[in-house]
Amino acid sequence: MNQRSTVDRICHALETSANPVTRNYVETSRLASVLEFLALELGGPDMNHYLSSAYRYRGIVAFELCRYDAALELFSRALERERSAVNLAHMKDVVAKLGDSMPNELPIEVVDVEKIVH
């Protein structure tokens, strides 16, 4: 079997395993590793696209497991490899989640400093 068709099959399997209905994160992580290895082994003009896909799927797993710091790093790697609307949208989602987890009020130390300055 030709390696390009193997990569295409892996990409299709990744879409299925990472689907919110399926949620097979172990298989998604395994397939992302295989895709990364094949991308590096094949090289060529599609290497960055395949590496971006591997990072994106790892980021999806991290995001679904509420590991937003890891997801942000993985999605930024994907965006670095391939500047696409999908990668940018994933980055936006992680930043929004990280923003939601920030406290609404400033720590007392910051409030006290503001009183002193003003």
PDB file of N, CA and C in Angstrom, residues 17-115:
ATOM      1  N   SER A  17     -12.295   9.206  15.283  1.00  0.00           N
ATOM      2  CA  SER A  17     -11.977   8.958  16.697  1.00  0.00           C
ATOM      3  C   SER A  17     -12.057  10.219  17.542  1.00  0.00           C
ATOM      4  N   ALA A  18     -11.817  11.384  16.947  1.00  0.00           N
ATOM      5  CA  ALA A  18     -11.859  12.634  17.710  1.00  0.00           C
ATOM      6  C   ALA A  18     -13.254  13.243  17.747  1.00  0.00           C
ATOM      7  N   ASN A  19     -14.190  12.651  17.049  1.00  0.00           N
ATOM      8  CA  ASN A  19     -15.558  13.153  17.013  1.00  0.00           C
ATOM      9  C   ASN A  19     -16.133  13.189  18.427  1.00  0.00           C
ATOM     10  N   PRO A  20     -16.846  14.273  18.784  1.00  0.00           N
ATOM     11  CA  PRO A  20     -17.412  14.363  20.140  1.00  0.00           C
ATOM     12  C   PRO A  20     -18.341  13.206  20.503  1.00  0.00           C
ATOM     13  N   VAL A  21     -18.953  12.575  19.513  1.00  0.00           N
ATOM     14  CA  VAL A  21     -19.817  11.427  19.796  1.00  0.00           C
ATOM     15  C   VAL A  21     -18.975  10.203  20.140  1.00  0.00           C
ATOM     16  N   THR A  22     -17.900   9.989  19.399  1.00  0.00           N
ATOM     17  CA  THR A  22     -17.034   8.829  19.605  1.00  0.00           C
ATOM     18  C   THR A  22     -16.160   8.996  20.846  1.00  0.00           C
ATOM     19  N   ARG A  23     -15.484  10.120  20.935  1.00  0.00           N
ATOM     20  CA  ARG A  23     -14.601  10.457  22.064  1.00  0.00           C
ATOM     21  C   ARG A  23     -13.609   9.351  22.414  1.00  0.00           C
ATOM     22  N   ASN A  24     -12.949   8.826  21.420  1.00  0.00           N
ATOM     23  CA  ASN A  24     -11.940   7.796  21.654  1.00  0.00           C
ATOM     24  C   ASN A  24     -10.576   8.484  21.675  1.00  0.00           C
ATOM     25  N   TYR A  25     -10.253   9.086  22.807  1.00  0.00           N
ATOM     26  CA  TYR A  25      -9.063   9.928  22.899  1.00  0.00           C
ATOM     27  C   TYR A  25      -7.768   9.130  22.877  1.00  0.00           C
ATOM     28  N   VAL A  26      -7.787   7.911  23.371  1.00  0.00           N
ATOM     29  CA  VAL A  26      -6.582   7.077  23.327  1.00  0.00           C
ATOM     30  C   VAL A  26      -6.235   6.766  21.874  1.00  0.00           C
ATOM     31  N   GLU A  27      -7.238   6.383  21.101  1.00  0.00           N
ATOM     32  CA  GLU A  27      -7.010   6.080  19.689  1.00  0.00           C
ATOM     33  C   GLU A  27      -6.624   7.347  18.920  1.00  0.00           C
ATOM     34  N   THR A  28      -7.237   8.464  19.245  1.00  0.00           N
ATOM     35  CA  THR A  28      -6.885   9.727  18.594  1.00  0.00           C
ATOM     36  C   THR A  28      -5.428  10.066  18.854  1.00  0.00           C
ATOM     37  N   SER A  29      -4.984   9.909  20.079  1.00  0.00           N
ATOM     38  CA  SER A  29      -3.588  10.199  20.418  1.00  0.00           C
ATOM     39  C   SER A  29      -2.634   9.254  19.693  1.00  0.00           C
ATOM     40  N   ARG A  30      -2.994   7.993  19.635  1.00  0.00           N
ATOM     41  CA  ARG A  30      -2.156   7.013  18.936  1.00  0.00           C
ATOM     42  C   ARG A  30      -2.056   7.340  17.445  1.00  0.00           C
ATOM     43  N   LEU A  31      -3.186   7.636  16.835  1.00  0.00           N
ATOM     44  CA  LEU A  31      -3.192   7.953  15.403  1.00  0.00           C
ATOM     45  C   LEU A  31      -2.441   9.246  15.107  1.00  0.00           C
ATOM     46  N   ALA A  32      -2.539  10.222  16.004  1.00  0.00           N
ATOM     47  CA  ALA A  32      -1.797  11.476  15.813  1.00  0.00           C
ATOM     48  C   ALA A  32      -0.294  11.208  15.835  1.00  0.00           C
ATOM     49  N   SER A  33       0.144  10.307  16.699  1.00  0.00           N
ATOM     50  CA  SER A  33       1.568   9.951  16.740  1.00  0.00           C
ATOM     51  C   SER A  33       2.008   9.259  15.455  1.00  0.00           C
ATOM     52  N   VAL A  34       1.174   8.364  14.956  1.00  0.00           N
ATOM     53  CA  VAL A  34       1.487   7.677  13.698  1.00  0.00           C
ATOM     54  C   VAL A  34       1.537   8.684  12.554  1.00  0.00           C
ATOM     55  N   LEU A  35       0.582   9.601  12.524  1.00  0.00           N
ATOM     56  CA  LEU A  35       0.556  10.619  11.471  1.00  0.00           C
ATOM     57  C   LEU A  35       1.803  11.490  11.521  1.00  0.00           C
ATOM     58  N   GLU A  36       2.212  11.884  12.730  1.00  0.00           N
ATOM     59  CA  GLU A  36       3.417  12.703  12.864  1.00  0.00           C
ATOM     60  C   GLU A  36       4.641  11.949  12.336  1.00  0.00           C
ATOM     61  N   PHE A  37       4.764  10.693  12.707  1.00  0.00           N
ATOM     62  CA  PHE A  37       5.903   9.895  12.244  1.00  0.00           C
ATOM     63  C   PHE A  37       5.905   9.779  10.720  1.00  0.00           C
ATOM     64  N   LEU A  38       4.749   9.465  10.135  1.00  0.00           N
ATOM     65  CA  LEU A  38       4.677   9.333   8.681  1.00  0.00           C
ATOM     66  C   LEU A  38       4.970  10.655   7.981  1.00  0.00           C
ATOM     67  N   ALA A  39       4.502  11.756   8.552  1.00  0.00           N
ATOM     68  CA  ALA A  39       4.771  13.069   7.955  1.00  0.00           C
ATOM     69  C   ALA A  39       6.267  13.341   7.921  1.00  0.00           C
ATOM     70  N   LEU A  40       6.942  13.028   9.012  1.00  0.00           N
ATOM     71  CA  LEU A  40       8.391  13.242   9.059  1.00  0.00           C
ATOM     72  C   LEU A  40       9.121  12.278   8.128  1.00  0.00           C
ATOM     73  N   GLU A  41       8.630  11.055   8.047  1.00  0.00           N
ATOM     74  CA  GLU A  41       9.261  10.059   7.185  1.00  0.00           C
ATOM     75  C   GLU A  41       9.085  10.402   5.704  1.00  0.00           C
ATOM     76  N   LEU A  42       7.882  10.858   5.337  1.00  0.00           N
ATOM     77  CA  LEU A  42       7.604  11.184   3.937  1.00  0.00           C
ATOM     78  C   LEU A  42       8.218  12.508   3.510  1.00  0.00           C
ATOM     79  N   GLY A  43       8.197  13.484   4.423  1.00  0.00           N
ATOM     80  CA  GLY A  43       8.697  14.814   4.068  1.00  0.00           C
ATOM     81  C   GLY A  43       7.855  15.405   2.950  1.00  0.00           C
ATOM     82  N   GLY A  44       8.483  16.173   2.099  1.00  0.00           N
ATOM     83  CA  GLY A  44       7.795  16.716   0.934  1.00  0.00           C
ATOM     84  C   GLY A  44       6.900  17.899   1.238  1.00  0.00           C
ATOM     85  N   PRO A  45       6.138  18.317   0.233  1.00  0.00           N
ATOM     86  CA  PRO A  45       5.334  19.531   0.362  1.00  0.00           C
ATOM     87  C   PRO A  45       4.160  19.404   1.336  1.00  0.00           C
ATOM     88  N   ASP A  46       3.711  18.188   1.615  1.00  0.00           N
ATOM     89  CA  ASP A  46       2.575  17.997   2.520  1.00  0.00           C
ATOM     90  C   ASP A  46       2.988  17.799   3.976  1.00  0.00           C
ATOM     91  N   MET A  47       4.277  17.807   4.258  1.00  0.00           N
ATOM     92  CA  MET A  47       4.749  17.526   5.609  1.00  0.00           C
ATOM     93  C   MET A  47       4.147  18.492   6.634  1.00  0.00           C
ATOM     94  N   ASN A  48       4.181  19.785   6.358  1.00  0.00           N
ATOM     95  CA  ASN A  48       3.642  20.748   7.322  1.00  0.00           C
ATOM     96  C   ASN A  48       2.143  20.567   7.530  1.00  0.00           C
ATOM     97  N   HIS A  49       1.431  20.233   6.479  1.00  0.00           N
ATOM     98  CA  HIS A  49      -0.016  19.998   6.600  1.00  0.00           C
ATOM     99  C   HIS A  49      -0.291  18.812   7.525  1.00  0.00           C
ATOM    100  N   TYR A  50       0.434  17.729   7.326  1.00  0.00           N
ATOM    101  CA  TYR A  50       0.228  16.538   8.152  1.00  0.00           C
ATOM    102  C   TYR A  50       0.682  16.758   9.595  1.00  0.00           C
ATOM    103  N   LEU A  51       1.790  17.461   9.779  1.00  0.00           N
ATOM    104  CA  LEU A  51       2.235  17.766  11.145  1.00  0.00           C
ATOM    105  C   LEU A  51       1.221  18.661  11.842  1.00  0.00           C
ATOM    106  N   SER A  52       0.686  19.624  11.105  1.00  0.00           N
ATOM    107  CA  SER A  52      -0.338  20.496  11.664  1.00  0.00           C
ATOM    108  C   SER A  52      -1.551  19.686  12.110  1.00  0.00           C
ATOM    109  N   SER A  53      -1.952  18.731  11.297  1.00  0.00           N
ATOM    110  CA  SER A  53      -3.092  17.877  11.657  1.00  0.00           C
ATOM    111  C   SER A  53      -2.806  17.072  12.922  1.00  0.00           C
ATOM    112  N   ALA A  54      -1.609  16.528  13.020  1.00  0.00           N
ATOM    113  CA  ALA A  54      -1.249  15.750  14.211  1.00  0.00           C
ATOM    114  C   ALA A  54      -1.309  16.621  15.460  1.00  0.00           C
ATOM    115  N   TYR A  55      -0.754  17.834  15.401  1.00  0.00           N
ATOM    116  CA  TYR A  55      -0.794  18.743  16.553  1.00  0.00           C
ATOM    117  C   TYR A  55      -2.228  19.152  16.871  1.00  0.00           C
ATOM    118  N   ARG A  56      -3.017  19.401  15.818  1.00  0.00           N
ATOM    119  CA  ARG A  56      -4.400  19.829  16.032  1.00  0.00           C
ATOM    120  C   ARG A  56      -5.194  18.744  16.756  1.00  0.00           C
ATOM    121  N   TYR A  57      -5.038  17.489  16.338  1.00  0.00           N
ATOM    122  CA  TYR A  57      -5.791  16.417  16.992  1.00  0.00           C
ATOM    123  C   TYR A  57      -5.314  16.181  18.419  1.00  0.00           C
ATOM    124  N   ARG A  58      -4.036  16.330  18.660  1.00  0.00           N
ATOM    125  CA  ARG A  58      -3.558  16.250  20.051  1.00  0.00           C
ATOM    126  C   ARG A  58      -4.155  17.394  20.869  1.00  0.00           C
ATOM    127  N   GLY A  59      -4.242  18.570  20.258  1.00  0.00           N
ATOM    128  CA  GLY A  59      -4.846  19.715  20.932  1.00  0.00           C
ATOM    129  C   GLY A  59      -6.316  19.487  21.241  1.00  0.00           C
ATOM    130  N   ILE A  60      -7.014  18.835  20.326  1.00  0.00           N
ATOM    131  CA  ILE A  60      -8.428  18.528  20.557  1.00  0.00           C
ATOM    132  C   ILE A  60      -8.574  17.618  21.772  1.00  0.00           C
ATOM    133  N   VAL A  61      -7.715  16.624  21.876  1.00  0.00           N
ATOM    134  CA  VAL A  61      -7.760  15.724  23.034  1.00  0.00           C
ATOM    135  C   VAL A  61      -7.494  16.508  24.318  1.00  0.00           C
ATOM    136  N   ALA A  62      -6.463  17.346  24.307  1.00  0.00           N
ATOM    137  CA  ALA A  62      -6.140  18.146  25.497  1.00  0.00           C
ATOM    138  C   ALA A  62      -7.304  19.067  25.860  1.00  0.00           C
ATOM    139  N   PHE A  63      -7.922  19.682  24.866  1.00  0.00           N
ATOM    140  CA  PHE A  63      -9.051  20.588  25.100  1.00  0.00           C
ATOM    141  C   PHE A  63     -10.219  19.831  25.723  1.00  0.00           C
ATOM    142  N   GLU A  64     -10.546  18.675  25.163  1.00  0.00           N
ATOM    143  CA  GLU A  64     -11.664  17.884  25.680  1.00  0.00           C
ATOM    144  C   GLU A  64     -11.402  17.379  27.097  1.00  0.00           C
ATOM    145  N   LEU A  65     -10.130  17.219  27.451  1.00  0.00           N
ATOM    146  CA  LEU A  65      -9.778  16.793  28.812  1.00  0.00           C
ATOM    147  C   LEU A  65      -9.576  17.985  29.747  1.00  0.00           C
ATOM    148  N   CYS A  66      -9.944  19.181  29.263  1.00  0.00           N
ATOM    149  CA  CYS A  66      -9.846  20.437  30.028  1.00  0.00           C
ATOM    150  C   CYS A  66      -8.410  20.777  30.407  1.00  0.00           C
ATOM    151  N   ARG A  67      -7.464  20.393  29.593  1.00  0.00           N
ATOM    152  CA  ARG A  67      -6.051  20.750  29.771  1.00  0.00           C
ATOM    153  C   ARG A  67      -5.761  21.895  28.802  1.00  0.00           C
ATOM    154  N   TYR A  68      -6.301  23.062  29.141  1.00  0.00           N
ATOM    155  CA  TYR A  68      -6.289  24.186  28.207  1.00  0.00           C
ATOM    156  C   TYR A  68      -4.893  24.723  27.939  1.00  0.00           C
ATOM    157  N   ASP A  69      -3.995  24.663  28.925  1.00  0.00           N
ATOM    158  CA  ASP A  69      -2.629  25.137  28.681  1.00  0.00           C
ATOM    159  C   ASP A  69      -1.925  24.254  27.655  1.00  0.00           C
ATOM    160  N   ALA A  70      -2.102  22.948  27.760  1.00  0.00           N
ATOM    161  CA  ALA A  70      -1.514  22.031  26.777  1.00  0.00           C
ATOM    162  C   ALA A  70      -2.183  22.203  25.417  1.00  0.00           C
ATOM    163  N   ALA A  71      -3.497  22.385  25.418  1.00  0.00           N
ATOM    164  CA  ALA A  71      -4.224  22.584  24.158  1.00  0.00           C
ATOM    165  C   ALA A  71      -3.744  23.843  23.452  1.00  0.00           C
ATOM    166  N   LEU A  72      -3.509  24.901  24.217  1.00  0.00           N
ATOM    167  CA  LEU A  72      -3.032  26.152  23.625  1.00  0.00           C
ATOM    168  C   LEU A  72      -1.681  25.948  22.955  1.00  0.00           C
ATOM    169  N   GLU A  73      -0.791  25.234  23.613  1.00  0.00           N
ATOM    170  CA  GLU A  73       0.527  24.973  23.026  1.00  0.00           C
ATOM    171  C   GLU A  73       0.408  24.135  21.754  1.00  0.00           C
ATOM    172  N   LEU A  74      -0.406  23.105  21.795  1.00  0.00           N
ATOM    173  CA  LEU A  74      -0.549  22.226  20.631  1.00  0.00           C
ATOM    174  C   LEU A  74      -1.229  22.936  19.464  1.00  0.00           C
ATOM    175  N   PHE A  75      -2.258  23.722  19.749  1.00  0.00           N
ATOM    176  CA  PHE A  75      -2.922  24.464  18.671  1.00  0.00           C
ATOM    177  C   PHE A  75      -2.008  25.544  18.098  1.00  0.00           C
ATOM    178  N   SER A  76      -1.158  26.130  18.944  1.00  0.00           N
ATOM    179  CA  SER A  76      -0.224  27.131  18.408  1.00  0.00           C
ATOM    180  C   SER A  76       0.823  26.465  17.516  1.00  0.00           C
ATOM    181  N   ARG A  77       1.225  25.240  17.855  1.00  0.00           N
ATOM    182  CA  ARG A  77       2.131  24.489  16.972  1.00  0.00           C
ATOM    183  C   ARG A  77       1.455  24.199  15.636  1.00  0.00           C
ATOM    184  N   ALA A  78       0.185  23.821  15.697  1.00  0.00           N
ATOM    185  CA  ALA A  78      -0.562  23.545  14.462  1.00  0.00           C
ATOM    186  C   ALA A  78      -0.665  24.806  13.608  1.00  0.00           C
ATOM    187  N   LEU A  79      -0.948  25.934  14.252  1.00  0.00           N
ATOM    188  CA  LEU A  79      -1.068  27.202  13.524  1.00  0.00           C
ATOM    189  C   LEU A  79       0.266  27.626  12.935  1.00  0.00           C
ATOM    190  N   GLU A  80       1.340  27.345  13.649  1.00  0.00           N
ATOM    191  CA  GLU A  80       2.677  27.668  13.146  1.00  0.00           C
ATOM    192  C   GLU A  80       2.995  26.860  11.886  1.00  0.00           C
ATOM    193  N   ARG A  81       2.581  25.612  11.865  1.00  0.00           N
ATOM    194  CA  ARG A  81       2.847  24.749  10.707  1.00  0.00           C
ATOM    195  C   ARG A  81       1.947  25.082   9.523  1.00  0.00           C
ATOM    196  N   GLU A  82       0.694  25.461   9.824  1.00  0.00           N
ATOM    197  CA  GLU A  82      -0.263  25.724   8.748  1.00  0.00           C
ATOM    198  C   GLU A  82      -1.234  26.811   9.203  1.00  0.00           C
ATOM    199  N   ARG A  83      -1.125  27.950   8.592  1.00  0.00           N
ATOM    200  CA  ARG A  83      -2.014  29.062   8.937  1.00  0.00           C
ATOM    201  C   ARG A  83      -3.350  28.843   8.234  1.00  0.00           C
ATOM    202  N   SER A  84      -4.313  28.370   9.016  1.00  0.00           N
ATOM    203  CA  SER A  84      -5.631  28.080   8.444  1.00  0.00           C
ATOM    204  C   SER A  84      -6.712  28.573   9.397  1.00  0.00           C
ATOM    205  N   ALA A  85      -7.906  28.734   8.850  1.00  0.00           N
ATOM    206  CA  ALA A  85      -9.031  29.193   9.661  1.00  0.00           C
ATOM    207  C   ALA A  85      -9.365  28.190  10.761  1.00  0.00           C
ATOM    208  N   VAL A  86      -9.229  26.906  10.471  1.00  0.00           N
ATOM    209  CA  VAL A  86      -9.530  25.869  11.470  1.00  0.00           C
ATOM    210  C   VAL A  86      -8.580  25.982  12.656  1.00  0.00           C
ATOM    211  N   ASN A  87      -7.293  26.113  12.375  1.00  0.00           N
ATOM    212  CA  ASN A  87      -6.313  26.225  13.456  1.00  0.00           C
ATOM    213  C   ASN A  87      -6.525  27.504  14.256  1.00  0.00           C
ATOM    214  N   LEU A  88      -6.842  28.592  13.576  1.00  0.00           N
ATOM    215  CA  LEU A  88      -7.098  29.856  14.268  1.00  0.00           C
ATOM    216  C   LEU A  88      -8.353  29.757  15.138  1.00  0.00           C
ATOM    217  N   ALA A  89      -9.374  29.081  14.639  1.00  0.00           N
ATOM    218  CA  ALA A  89     -10.608  28.909  15.416  1.00  0.00           C
ATOM    219  C   ALA A  89     -10.348  28.103  16.689  1.00  0.00           C
ATOM    220  N   HIS A  90      -9.525  27.072  16.584  1.00  0.00           N
ATOM    221  CA  HIS A  90      -9.187  26.290  17.780  1.00  0.00           C
ATOM    222  C   HIS A  90      -8.434  27.149  18.792  1.00  0.00           C
ATOM    223  N   MET A  91      -7.518  27.976  18.312  1.00  0.00           N
ATOM    224  CA  MET A  91      -6.784  28.881  19.215  1.00  0.00           C
ATOM    225  C   MET A  91      -7.767  29.814  19.926  1.00  0.00           C
ATOM    226  N   LYS A  92      -8.709  30.358  19.175  1.00  0.00           N
ATOM    227  CA  LYS A  92      -9.700  31.271  19.741  1.00  0.00           C
ATOM    228  C   LYS A  92     -10.519  30.578  20.827  1.00  0.00           C
ATOM    229  N   ASP A  93     -10.919  29.347  20.572  1.00  0.00           N
ATOM    230  CA  ASP A  93     -11.706  28.604  21.558  1.00  0.00           C
ATOM    231  C   ASP A  93     -10.937  28.385  22.856  1.00  0.00           C
ATOM    232  N   VAL A  94      -9.655  28.061  22.742  1.00  0.00           N
ATOM    233  CA  VAL A  94      -8.844  27.833  23.944  1.00  0.00           C
ATOM    234  C   VAL A  94      -8.657  29.131  24.713  1.00  0.00           C
ATOM    235  N   VAL A  95      -8.371  30.210  24.002  1.00  0.00           N
ATOM    236  CA  VAL A  95      -8.179  31.502  24.676  1.00  0.00           C
ATOM    237  C   VAL A  95      -9.470  31.913  25.382  1.00  0.00           C
ATOM    238  N   ALA A  96     -10.619  31.665  24.750  1.00  0.00           N
ATOM    239  CA  ALA A  96     -11.900  31.977  25.389  1.00  0.00           C
ATOM    240  C   ALA A  96     -12.091  31.142  26.650  1.00  0.00           C
ATOM    241  N   LYS A  97     -11.752  29.858  26.586  1.00  0.00           N
ATOM    242  CA  LYS A  97     -11.874  29.002  27.774  1.00  0.00           C
ATOM    243  C   LYS A  97     -10.931  29.459  28.882  1.00  0.00           C
ATOM    244  N   LEU A  98      -9.720  29.818  28.509  1.00  0.00           N
ATOM    245  CA  LEU A  98      -8.768  30.307  29.513  1.00  0.00           C
ATOM    246  C   LEU A  98      -9.266  31.608  30.123  1.00  0.00           C
ATOM    247  N   GLY A  99      -9.882  32.457  29.314  1.00  0.00           N
ATOM    248  CA  GLY A  99     -10.444  33.705  29.824  1.00  0.00           C
ATOM    249  C   GLY A  99     -11.595  33.460  30.773  1.00  0.00           C
ATOM    250  N   ASP A 100     -12.404  32.443  30.491  1.00  0.00           N
ATOM    251  CA  ASP A 100     -13.526  32.103  31.369  1.00  0.00           C
ATOM    252  C   ASP A 100     -13.053  31.637  32.733  1.00  0.00           C
ATOM    253  N   SER A 101     -11.867  31.044  32.781  1.00  0.00           N
ATOM    254  CA  SER A 101     -11.371  30.516  34.050  1.00  0.00           C
ATOM    255  C   SER A 101     -10.635  31.569  34.875  1.00  0.00           C
ATOM    256  N   MET A 102     -10.488  32.770  34.315  1.00  0.00           N
ATOM    257  CA  MET A 102      -9.810  33.838  35.055  1.00  0.00           C
ATOM    258  C   MET A 102     -10.777  34.423  36.079  1.00  0.00           C
ATOM    259  N   PRO A 103     -10.276  34.829  37.228  1.00  0.00           N
ATOM    260  CA  PRO A 103     -11.158  35.412  38.242  1.00  0.00           C
ATOM    261  C   PRO A 103     -11.728  36.744  37.764  1.00  0.00           C
ATOM    262  N   ASN A 104     -12.956  37.023  38.163  1.00  0.00           N
ATOM    263  CA  ASN A 104     -13.602  38.277  37.769  1.00  0.00           C
ATOM    264  C   ASN A 104     -13.117  39.455  38.598  1.00  0.00           C
ATOM    265  N   GLU A 105     -12.612  39.177  39.770  1.00  0.00           N
ATOM    266  CA  GLU A 105     -12.151  40.244  40.646  1.00  0.00           C
ATOM    267  C   GLU A 105     -10.637  40.213  40.742  1.00  0.00           C
ATOM    268  N   LEU A 106     -10.068  41.389  40.948  1.00  0.00           N
ATOM    269  CA  LEU A 106      -8.622  41.483  41.113  1.00  0.00           C
ATOM    270  C   LEU A 106      -8.228  41.003  42.504  1.00  0.00           C
ATOM    271  N   PRO A 107      -7.052  40.419  42.641  1.00  0.00           N
ATOM    272  CA  PRO A 107      -6.578  40.052  43.978  1.00  0.00           C
ATOM    273  C   PRO A 107      -6.457  41.298  44.854  1.00  0.00           C
ATOM    274  N   ILE A 108      -6.600  41.138  46.138  1.00  0.00           N
ATOM    275  CA  ILE A 108      -6.587  42.262  47.078  1.00  0.00           C
ATOM    276  C   ILE A 108      -5.296  43.066  46.986  1.00  0.00           C
ATOM    277  N   GLU A 109      -4.171  42.394  46.706  1.00  0.00           N
ATOM    278  CA  GLU A 109      -2.896  43.102  46.603  1.00  0.00           C
ATOM    279  C   GLU A 109      -2.925  44.116  45.467  1.00  0.00           C
ATOM    280  N   VAL A 110      -3.531  43.755  44.355  1.00  0.00           N
ATOM    281  CA  VAL A 110      -3.614  44.668  43.211  1.00  0.00           C
ATOM    282  C   VAL A 110      -4.538  45.830  43.542  1.00  0.00           C
ATOM    283  N   VAL A 111      -5.640  45.564  44.207  1.00  0.00           N
ATOM    284  CA  VAL A 111      -6.574  46.621  44.589  1.00  0.00           C
ATOM    285  C   VAL A 111      -5.890  47.599  45.533  1.00  0.00           C
ATOM    286  N   ASP A 112      -5.136  47.102  46.520  1.00  0.00           N
ATOM    287  CA  ASP A 112      -4.431  47.970  47.460  1.00  0.00           C
ATOM    288  C   ASP A 112      -3.409  48.842  46.751  1.00  0.00           C
ATOM    289  N   VAL A 113      -2.690  48.286  45.787  1.00  0.00           N
ATOM    290  CA  VAL A 113      -1.699  49.062  45.040  1.00  0.00           C
ATOM    291  C   VAL A 113      -2.388  50.158  44.245  1.00  0.00           C
ATOM    292  N   GLU A 114      -3.535  49.867  43.651  1.00  0.00           N
ATOM    293  CA  GLU A 114      -4.261  50.882  42.894  1.00  0.00           C
ATOM    294  C   GLU A 114      -4.702  52.023  43.806  1.00  0.00           C
ATOM    295  N   LYS A 115      -5.101  51.719  45.028  1.00  0.00           N
ATOM    296  CA  LYS A 115      -5.506  52.764  45.969  1.00  0.00           C
ATOM    297  C   LYS A 115      -4.323  53.646  46.328  1.00  0.00           C
TER     298      LYS A 115
END
